[in-house]
Every structure is written in structure tokens, then in C-alpha cells.
Coordinates of C-alpha atoms and ligand atoms in Angstrom, one line a residue:
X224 CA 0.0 0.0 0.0
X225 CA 3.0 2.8 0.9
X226 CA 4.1 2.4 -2.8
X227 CA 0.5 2.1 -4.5
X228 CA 0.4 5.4 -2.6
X229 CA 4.1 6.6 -3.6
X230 CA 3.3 6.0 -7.0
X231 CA 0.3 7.6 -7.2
X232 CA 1.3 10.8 -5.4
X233 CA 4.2 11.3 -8.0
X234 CA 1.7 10.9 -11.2
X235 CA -0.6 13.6 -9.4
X236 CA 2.6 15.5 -8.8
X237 CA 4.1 15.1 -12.4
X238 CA 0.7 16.0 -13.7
X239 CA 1.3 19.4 -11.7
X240 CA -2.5 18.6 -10.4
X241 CA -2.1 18.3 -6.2
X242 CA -5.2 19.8 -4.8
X243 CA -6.2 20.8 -7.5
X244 CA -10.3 19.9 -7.7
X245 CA -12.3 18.2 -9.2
X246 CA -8.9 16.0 -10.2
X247 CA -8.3 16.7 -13.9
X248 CA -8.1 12.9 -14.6
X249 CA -6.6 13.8 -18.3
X250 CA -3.8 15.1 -16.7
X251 CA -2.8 12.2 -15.1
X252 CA -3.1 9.8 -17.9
X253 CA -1.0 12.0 -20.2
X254 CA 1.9 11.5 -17.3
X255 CA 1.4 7.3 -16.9
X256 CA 1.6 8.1 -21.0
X257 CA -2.3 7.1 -21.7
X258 CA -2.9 8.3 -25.2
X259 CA -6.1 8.2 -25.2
X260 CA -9.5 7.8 -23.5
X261 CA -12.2 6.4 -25.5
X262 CA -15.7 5.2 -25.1
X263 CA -16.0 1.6 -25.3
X264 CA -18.5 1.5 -28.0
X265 CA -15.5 2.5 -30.0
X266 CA -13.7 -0.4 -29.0
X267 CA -11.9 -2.3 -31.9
X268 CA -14.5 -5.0 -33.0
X269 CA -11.2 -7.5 -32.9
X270 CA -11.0 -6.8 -28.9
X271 CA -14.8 -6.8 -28.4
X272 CA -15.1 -10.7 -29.0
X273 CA -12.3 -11.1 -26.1
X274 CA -14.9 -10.2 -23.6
X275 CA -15.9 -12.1 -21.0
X276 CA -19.5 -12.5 -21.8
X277 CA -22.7 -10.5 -22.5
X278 CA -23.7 -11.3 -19.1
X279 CA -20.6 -9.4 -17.8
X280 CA -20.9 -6.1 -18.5
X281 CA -17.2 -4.4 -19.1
X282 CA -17.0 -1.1 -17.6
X283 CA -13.4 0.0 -19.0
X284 CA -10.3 -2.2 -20.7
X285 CA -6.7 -1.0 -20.8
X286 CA -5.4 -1.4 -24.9
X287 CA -1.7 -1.8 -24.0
X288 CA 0.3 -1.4 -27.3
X289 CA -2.2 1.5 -28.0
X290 CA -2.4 2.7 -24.6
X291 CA -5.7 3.8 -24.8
X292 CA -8.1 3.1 -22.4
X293 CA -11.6 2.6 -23.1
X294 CA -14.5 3.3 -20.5
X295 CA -18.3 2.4 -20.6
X296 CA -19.6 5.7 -21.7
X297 CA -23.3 5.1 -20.6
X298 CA -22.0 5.2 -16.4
X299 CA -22.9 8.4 -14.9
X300 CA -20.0 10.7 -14.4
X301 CA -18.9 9.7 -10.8
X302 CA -18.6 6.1 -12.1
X303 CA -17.0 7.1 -15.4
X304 CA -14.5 9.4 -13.2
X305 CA -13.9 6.0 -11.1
X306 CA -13.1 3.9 -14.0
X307 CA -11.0 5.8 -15.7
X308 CA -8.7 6.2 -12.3
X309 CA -9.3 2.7 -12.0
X310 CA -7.2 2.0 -15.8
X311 CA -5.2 4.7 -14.6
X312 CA -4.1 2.3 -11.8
X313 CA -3.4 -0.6 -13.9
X314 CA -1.1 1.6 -16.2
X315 CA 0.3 3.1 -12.9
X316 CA 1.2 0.5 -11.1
X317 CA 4.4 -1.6 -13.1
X318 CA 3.5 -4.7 -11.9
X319 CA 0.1 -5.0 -13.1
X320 CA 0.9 -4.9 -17.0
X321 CA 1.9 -8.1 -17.3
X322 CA -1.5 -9.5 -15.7
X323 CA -4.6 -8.6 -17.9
X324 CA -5.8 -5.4 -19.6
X325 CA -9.8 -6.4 -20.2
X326 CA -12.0 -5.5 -17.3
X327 CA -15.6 -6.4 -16.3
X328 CA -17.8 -6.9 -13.0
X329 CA -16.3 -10.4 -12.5
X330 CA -14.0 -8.1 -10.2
X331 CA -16.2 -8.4 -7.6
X332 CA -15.9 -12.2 -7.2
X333 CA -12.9 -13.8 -5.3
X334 CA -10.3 -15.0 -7.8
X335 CA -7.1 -14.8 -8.5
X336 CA -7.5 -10.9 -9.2
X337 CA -8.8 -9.7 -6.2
X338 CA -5.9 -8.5 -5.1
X339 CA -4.9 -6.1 -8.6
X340 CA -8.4 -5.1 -8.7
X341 CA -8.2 -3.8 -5.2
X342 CA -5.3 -2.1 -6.0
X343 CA -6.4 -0.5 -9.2
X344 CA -9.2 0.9 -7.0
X345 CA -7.0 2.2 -4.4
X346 CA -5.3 4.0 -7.1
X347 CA -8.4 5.6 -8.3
X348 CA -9.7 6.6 -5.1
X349 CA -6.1 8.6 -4.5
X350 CA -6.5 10.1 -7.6
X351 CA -9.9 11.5 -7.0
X352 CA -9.6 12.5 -3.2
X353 CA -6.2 13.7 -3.4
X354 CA -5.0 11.4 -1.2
X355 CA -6.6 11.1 2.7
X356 CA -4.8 14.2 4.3
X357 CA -5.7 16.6 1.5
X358 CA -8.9 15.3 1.3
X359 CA -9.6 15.3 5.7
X360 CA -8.3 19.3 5.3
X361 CA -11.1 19.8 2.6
X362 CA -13.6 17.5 4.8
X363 CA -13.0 18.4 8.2
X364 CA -13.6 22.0 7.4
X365 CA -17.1 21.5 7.6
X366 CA -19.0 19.8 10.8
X367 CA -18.4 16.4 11.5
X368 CA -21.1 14.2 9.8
X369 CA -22.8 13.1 6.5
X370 CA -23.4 16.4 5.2
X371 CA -19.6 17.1 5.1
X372 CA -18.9 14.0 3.1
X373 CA -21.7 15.0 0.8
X374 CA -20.3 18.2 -0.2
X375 CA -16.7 16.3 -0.6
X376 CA -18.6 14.0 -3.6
X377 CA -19.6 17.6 -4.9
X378 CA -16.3 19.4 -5.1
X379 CA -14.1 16.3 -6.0
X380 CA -17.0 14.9 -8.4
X381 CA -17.1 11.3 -6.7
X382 CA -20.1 9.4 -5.8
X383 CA -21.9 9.9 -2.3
X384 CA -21.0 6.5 -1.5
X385 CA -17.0 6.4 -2.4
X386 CA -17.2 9.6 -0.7
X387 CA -19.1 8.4 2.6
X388 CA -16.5 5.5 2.6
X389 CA -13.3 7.7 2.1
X390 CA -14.2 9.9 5.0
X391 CA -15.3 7.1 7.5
X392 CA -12.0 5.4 6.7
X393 CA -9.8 8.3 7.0
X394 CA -11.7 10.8 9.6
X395 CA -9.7 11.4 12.8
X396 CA -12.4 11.3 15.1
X397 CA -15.2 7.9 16.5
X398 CA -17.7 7.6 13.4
X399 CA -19.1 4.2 11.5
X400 CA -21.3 3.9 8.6
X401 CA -23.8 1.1 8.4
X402 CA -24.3 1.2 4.2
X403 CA -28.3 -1.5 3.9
X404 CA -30.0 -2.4 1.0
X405 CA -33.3 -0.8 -0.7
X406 CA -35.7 -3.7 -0.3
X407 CA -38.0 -4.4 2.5
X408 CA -37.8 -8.2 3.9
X409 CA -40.8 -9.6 5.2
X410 CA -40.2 -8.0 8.6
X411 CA -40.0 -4.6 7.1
X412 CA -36.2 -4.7 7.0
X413 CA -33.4 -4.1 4.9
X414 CA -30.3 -5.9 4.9
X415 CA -26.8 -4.6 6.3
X416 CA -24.4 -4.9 3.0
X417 CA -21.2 -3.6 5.1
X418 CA -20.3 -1.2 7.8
X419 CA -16.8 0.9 8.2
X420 CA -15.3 2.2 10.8
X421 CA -12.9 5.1 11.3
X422 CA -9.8 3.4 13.2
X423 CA -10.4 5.6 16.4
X424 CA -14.1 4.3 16.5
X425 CA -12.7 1.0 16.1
X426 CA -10.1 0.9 18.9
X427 CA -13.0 2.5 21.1
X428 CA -16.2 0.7 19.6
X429 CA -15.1 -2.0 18.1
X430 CA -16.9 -3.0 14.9
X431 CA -20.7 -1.1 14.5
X432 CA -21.6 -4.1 12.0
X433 CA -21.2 -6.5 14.3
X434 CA -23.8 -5.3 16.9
X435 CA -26.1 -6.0 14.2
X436 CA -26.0 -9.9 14.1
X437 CA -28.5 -10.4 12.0
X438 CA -27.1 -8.4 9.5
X439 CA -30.6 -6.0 9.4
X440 CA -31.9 -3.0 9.9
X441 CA -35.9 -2.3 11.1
X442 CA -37.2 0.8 9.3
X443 CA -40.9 0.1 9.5
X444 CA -42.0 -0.6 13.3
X445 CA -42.3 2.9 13.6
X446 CA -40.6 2.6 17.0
X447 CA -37.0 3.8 15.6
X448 CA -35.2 0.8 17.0
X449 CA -32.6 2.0 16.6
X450 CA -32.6 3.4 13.2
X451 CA -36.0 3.2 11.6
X452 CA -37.6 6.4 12.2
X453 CA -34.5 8.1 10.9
X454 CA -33.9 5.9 7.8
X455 CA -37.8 6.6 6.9
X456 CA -37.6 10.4 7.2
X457 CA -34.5 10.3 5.0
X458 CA -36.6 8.9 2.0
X459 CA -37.6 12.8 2.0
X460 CA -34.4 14.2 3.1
X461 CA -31.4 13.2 5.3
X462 CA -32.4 12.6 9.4
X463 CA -30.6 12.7 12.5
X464 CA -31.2 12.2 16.1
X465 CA -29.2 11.7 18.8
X466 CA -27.8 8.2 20.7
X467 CA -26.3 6.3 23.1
X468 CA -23.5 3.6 21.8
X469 CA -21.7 2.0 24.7
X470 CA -17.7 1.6 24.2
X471 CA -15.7 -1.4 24.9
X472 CA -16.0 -0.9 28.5
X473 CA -19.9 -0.5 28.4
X474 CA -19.6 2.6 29.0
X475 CA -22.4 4.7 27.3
X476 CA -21.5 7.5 25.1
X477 CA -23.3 10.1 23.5
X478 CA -23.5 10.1 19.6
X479 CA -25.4 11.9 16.4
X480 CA -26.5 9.1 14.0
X481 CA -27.5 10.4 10.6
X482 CA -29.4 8.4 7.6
X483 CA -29.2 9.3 3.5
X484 CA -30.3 7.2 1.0
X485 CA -29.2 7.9 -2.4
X486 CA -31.6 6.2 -4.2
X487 CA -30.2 2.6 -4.5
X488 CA -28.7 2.4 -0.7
X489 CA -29.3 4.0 3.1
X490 CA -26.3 5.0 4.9
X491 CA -26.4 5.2 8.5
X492 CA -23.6 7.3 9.6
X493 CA -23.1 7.7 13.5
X494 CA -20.0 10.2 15.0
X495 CA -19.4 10.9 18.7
X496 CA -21.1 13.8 19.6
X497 CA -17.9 15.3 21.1
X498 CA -16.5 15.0 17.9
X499 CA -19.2 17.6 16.1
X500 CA -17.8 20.5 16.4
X501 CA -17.8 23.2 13.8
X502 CA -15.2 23.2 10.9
X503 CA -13.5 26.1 9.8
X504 CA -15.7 27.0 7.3
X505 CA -18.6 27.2 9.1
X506 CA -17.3 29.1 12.0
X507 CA -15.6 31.4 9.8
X508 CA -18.8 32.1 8.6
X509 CA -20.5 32.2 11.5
X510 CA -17.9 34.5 13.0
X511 CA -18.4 36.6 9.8
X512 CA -22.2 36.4 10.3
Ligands
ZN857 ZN1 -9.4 -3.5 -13.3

């Protein structure tokens, strides 16, 4: 990971593009000496019948002797952004151009390319946040919580989720996302897909997923245990309200749980409510004010 992250803070370097949002992508191709970027429907009919199957849709290939990449040119802009970071990575990263150059949603199985698929990813996400410590400086001037990470998809053109994800990860401070399914259950609940943790809430908390053992989440029995209520109001808009979370000692502490749902997922985002204070921004402005 230290020289995934090496690597990819020289390319944003060489392409004279450090803080500089949103990323200018093209930039950074030209320096890991991309020609091109082209939309897949373009793609040379002799390299089309390489792919994997109809049933896998390919969201971006690599062309090596060409170095062009080609990207799905249907995905919405965040995911486009993604992708082409992600063939970035490949082309970045020396050891991965010996390994494969076609690319399609088998990636998220476990095989054998796991590993370079994970690592093209991590290269991607560099490229558009800047890296965690540029991108904590741009999130943490706002106050602690979803909204923050929200405006961080804006200004670095990302999706809300990578976004969400990038900011639990790396924030400083005790938050955890819970990230659940559309789709009632029978029980009117959806299912837990994943939770993250920031590595302070972690050491303190221990895993927020885990207190969920049946892997869902109640929104419809109207009682709000412990996330419904909020989850349903943020059909209309996002929801908060405060809550107790004991520590590792049982201890119970006081924290802000927010929901979103961004049309396919619901995000439950909880932060120690010691941890919300204003960022800069705000209390410039409210200082101003
Ligand atoms: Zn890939």
C-alpha cells in the first residue's frame, strides 16, 4: 500500500495537479503516458469478442500497445470518473501490466485478481480525493457528519457513497457507517451490505456491524429501533437524532446518527457527539455572520 500510494502521489505531482479539484483525470493519464480515452463503444471489434461474456458487463479495458483506455460511456460521471482512475491504476502500477488489460464486474468475485483489482481501485480513489490528508483538510472544514462528506462527492466529483467511505475510513475522530439495502424483507427490514469504521471508533467501539447480528436494519416498526424512524424520514431528506453507543467498557457514550439514501442504498452514519464541532468554514462564517 506505501508504494501504491508513492506512485500515485508522484503521477498527481508530475501532472502538476495536487489539490487541484475536481482532479483533472486527463492530466494524469498523459503522465502514466495514456494516449487516449475512448468510449468503449468504440472499442476495436477484434477486442470486443475477447470479452468475457454478454452477461458481464465491461465497464473499462486498458489497450496496451495502443495505450488507450476505453471506459463504458453510458455510467454516470462519478462512475466514469472511477473507472478511468481505476485503468489509470493498472497503467500506474508496473507490476500490473503483465496480468490482464480487459476489465468487467467479475471483479467483484474472489479469484485470482482480487488483489490487482483492489489495488487499481485504491489507485483511483487517490486520484480523485487527493490522497486522505488533502482530502480530511477539505472534509473536516465542515462539521463532523454526513453532510460534510456529501459536499466532498460535490467538489471532488465522486459518488456519495465512495465519498461516505473515504471519510469514515480516514476521519480522525469515533464515526461508522452502516451502508443497507433498498428492499424491505418480510419484517420490514433491509439488509446490512457492510459497515466501516474510522480506526479511532474501532479501537473504542469496536466494529458497529457487528452489533447488528442479524445483518438488518428495522425501518418500518415505527418505534426507531434503533434506526427506523430516521432511515424513513431520510426517504424525503437526510435525518438525524441523537444516541447512546456504549464503548468497549460499556460505558455509554453520546452520539449523532444520521441516515441518507441515495436512491439505491441507506447510509447510516453515527459520529461521537464530542467529535461535532464546527469546521473552519462554518465558523468562519458564522464569525463573519
Ligand atoms: Zn481492473
Amino acid at each position: 500500500m506505501r508504494e501504491i500510494v508513492a506512485l500515485t502521489d508522484r503521477a498527481l505531482r508530475q501532472a502538476g495537479v495536487e489539490g487541484v479539484l475536481p482532479t483533472p483525470l486527463e492530466g494524469v493519464a498523459q503522465v502514466v503516458e495514456i494516449g487516449e480515452v475512448v468510449d468503449i463503444a468504440e472499442m476495436p471489434t477484434n477486442l470486443v469478442v475477447k470479452r468475457p461474456s454478454l452477461l458481464k458487463r465491461v465497464l473499462g479495458a486498458i489497450l496496451l500497445p495502443e495505450r488507450t483506455i476505453f471506459v463504458d460511456g453510458t455510467l454516470s460521471d462519478a462512475r466514469l470518473r472511477f473507472t478511468t482512475g481505476h485503468e489509470i491504476g493498472h497503467r500506474l502500477l508496473p507490476w500490473h501490466e503483465a496480468a490482464y488489460f480487459l476489465d468487467d464486474e467479475s471483479t467483484l468475485s474472489l479469484d485470482a485478481r482480487e488483489q490487482l483489482e483492489a489495488e487499481a481501485s485504491a489507485v483511483s480513489a487517490h486520484l480523485i480525493f487527493q490522497g486522505p490528508r488533502r482530502f480530511m483538510e477539505f472534509a473536516l472544514g465542515y462539521q463532523v457528519g454526513i453532510k460534510a462528506a456529501l459536499l466532498a462527492a460535490a467538489a471532488h466529483r465522486s459518488s456519495a457513497h465512495s465519498a461516505i467511505r473515504y471519510y469514515v475510513e480516514n476521519h480522525p475522530d469515533p464515526v461508522a457507517v452502516l451502508v443497507a439495502g433498498r428492499f424491505l424483507d418480510d419484517g420490514g427490514a433491509v439488509p446490512i451490505w457492510g459497515s466501516l469504521e474510522s480506526p479511532s471508533f474501532s479501537t473504542k467501539y469496536g466494529s458497529l456491524g457487528k452489533r447488528f447480528p442479524e445483518q438488518r436494519l428495522e425501518v418500518l416498526d415505527g418505534g426507531g429501533r434503533p434506526f427506523g424512524d430516521i432511515m424513513h424520514a431520510s426517504l424525503a431528506e437526510i435525518a438525524s437524532k441523537p444516541l447512546l453507543i456504549r464503548d468497549l467498557a460499556s460505558v455509554p457514550q453520546q452520539f449523532v446518527a444520521e441516515a441518507f439514501f441515495n436512491g439505491f442504498c441507506h447510509f447510516v452514519l453515527v459520529s461521537e457527539r464530542q467529535a461535532r464541532r464546527l469546521g473552519r468554514r462554518v465558523r468562519l462564517l458564522a464569525e463573519a455572520g
